[in-house]
Amino acid sequence: MKRIVFSVLLTFSLGIIAPLTICAAPSPAAKVAYQPLPKPGEKISLDANSYFIYGFEKPPKLGMAIMRVDIFNRNGKRDTSYVVKGDADMPSMRGAHGNGEGEYSLSAKGVYLKPIRLVMPGDWEVTLIFEKNGKVVFRGAYLFDL
Ligand SMILES: [Cu+2]
């Protein structure tokens, strides 16, 4: 008799707890919004004072590719005061190839660079996150087919 009561209680409490847990978790879509980026090579406004240009160093193919970001002030001078981060993943298999929001390294010439592993042909998304003084000022996503 005790066992039956226990299992009834267990079923009851699981039924209550499970939906609460699901509701408490934020949905991935609501987390952050990425602005769709125009095609590589175009000037994209970052904030009132600066813009950036992004693109692969060479046309991307399977394997390693280098993503490059150049940031300039409105007066045309290179701006290296930002922190650039980002990931690369396949939207159709979200999470399968992502490596987290890795930081771009700044070259001696002031170019932001990051190696990106393109391990499969198909749809890809490269995200770019720009931070200034510890705050995110821009999030963009570049979608392309490999
Ligand atoms: Cu894949």
mmCIF file of N, CA, C and O and ligand atoms in Angstrom, residues 90 93 96-97 120, ligand 1:
data_model
loop_
_atom_site.group_PDB
_atom_site.id
_atom_site.type_symbol
_atom_site.label_atom_id
_atom_site.label_comp_id
_atom_site.label_asym_id
_atom_site.label_seq_id
_atom_site.Cartn_x
_atom_site.Cartn_y
_atom_site.Cartn_z
ATOM 1 N N MET A 90 26.018 25.691 -38.046
ATOM 2 C CA MET A 90 25.062 25.420 -39.122
ATOM 3 C C MET A 90 23.654 25.561 -38.553
ATOM 4 O O MET A 90 23.284 24.794 -37.653
ATOM 5 N N MET A 93 21.606 22.454 -38.128
ATOM 6 C CA MET A 93 22.029 21.475 -37.118
ATOM 7 C C MET A 93 22.633 22.258 -35.948
ATOM 8 O O MET A 93 23.756 22.018 -35.529
ATOM 9 N N ALA A 96 25.770 21.749 -33.435
ATOM 10 C CA ALA A 96 26.608 20.616 -33.838
ATOM 11 C C ALA A 96 28.058 21.017 -34.086
ATOM 12 O O ALA A 96 28.976 20.249 -33.828
ATOM 13 N N HIS A 97 28.265 22.226 -34.604
ATOM 14 C CA HIS A 97 29.632 22.621 -34.967
ATOM 15 C C HIS A 97 30.100 23.901 -34.269
ATOM 16 O O HIS A 97 31.204 24.351 -34.509
ATOM 17 N N MET A 120 31.547 21.020 -42.947
ATOM 18 C CA MET A 120 30.536 20.341 -43.775
ATOM 19 C C MET A 120 30.014 21.287 -44.828
ATOM 20 O O MET A 120 29.881 22.475 -44.564
HETATM 21 CU CU CU B 1 26.696 20.123 -40.134
#
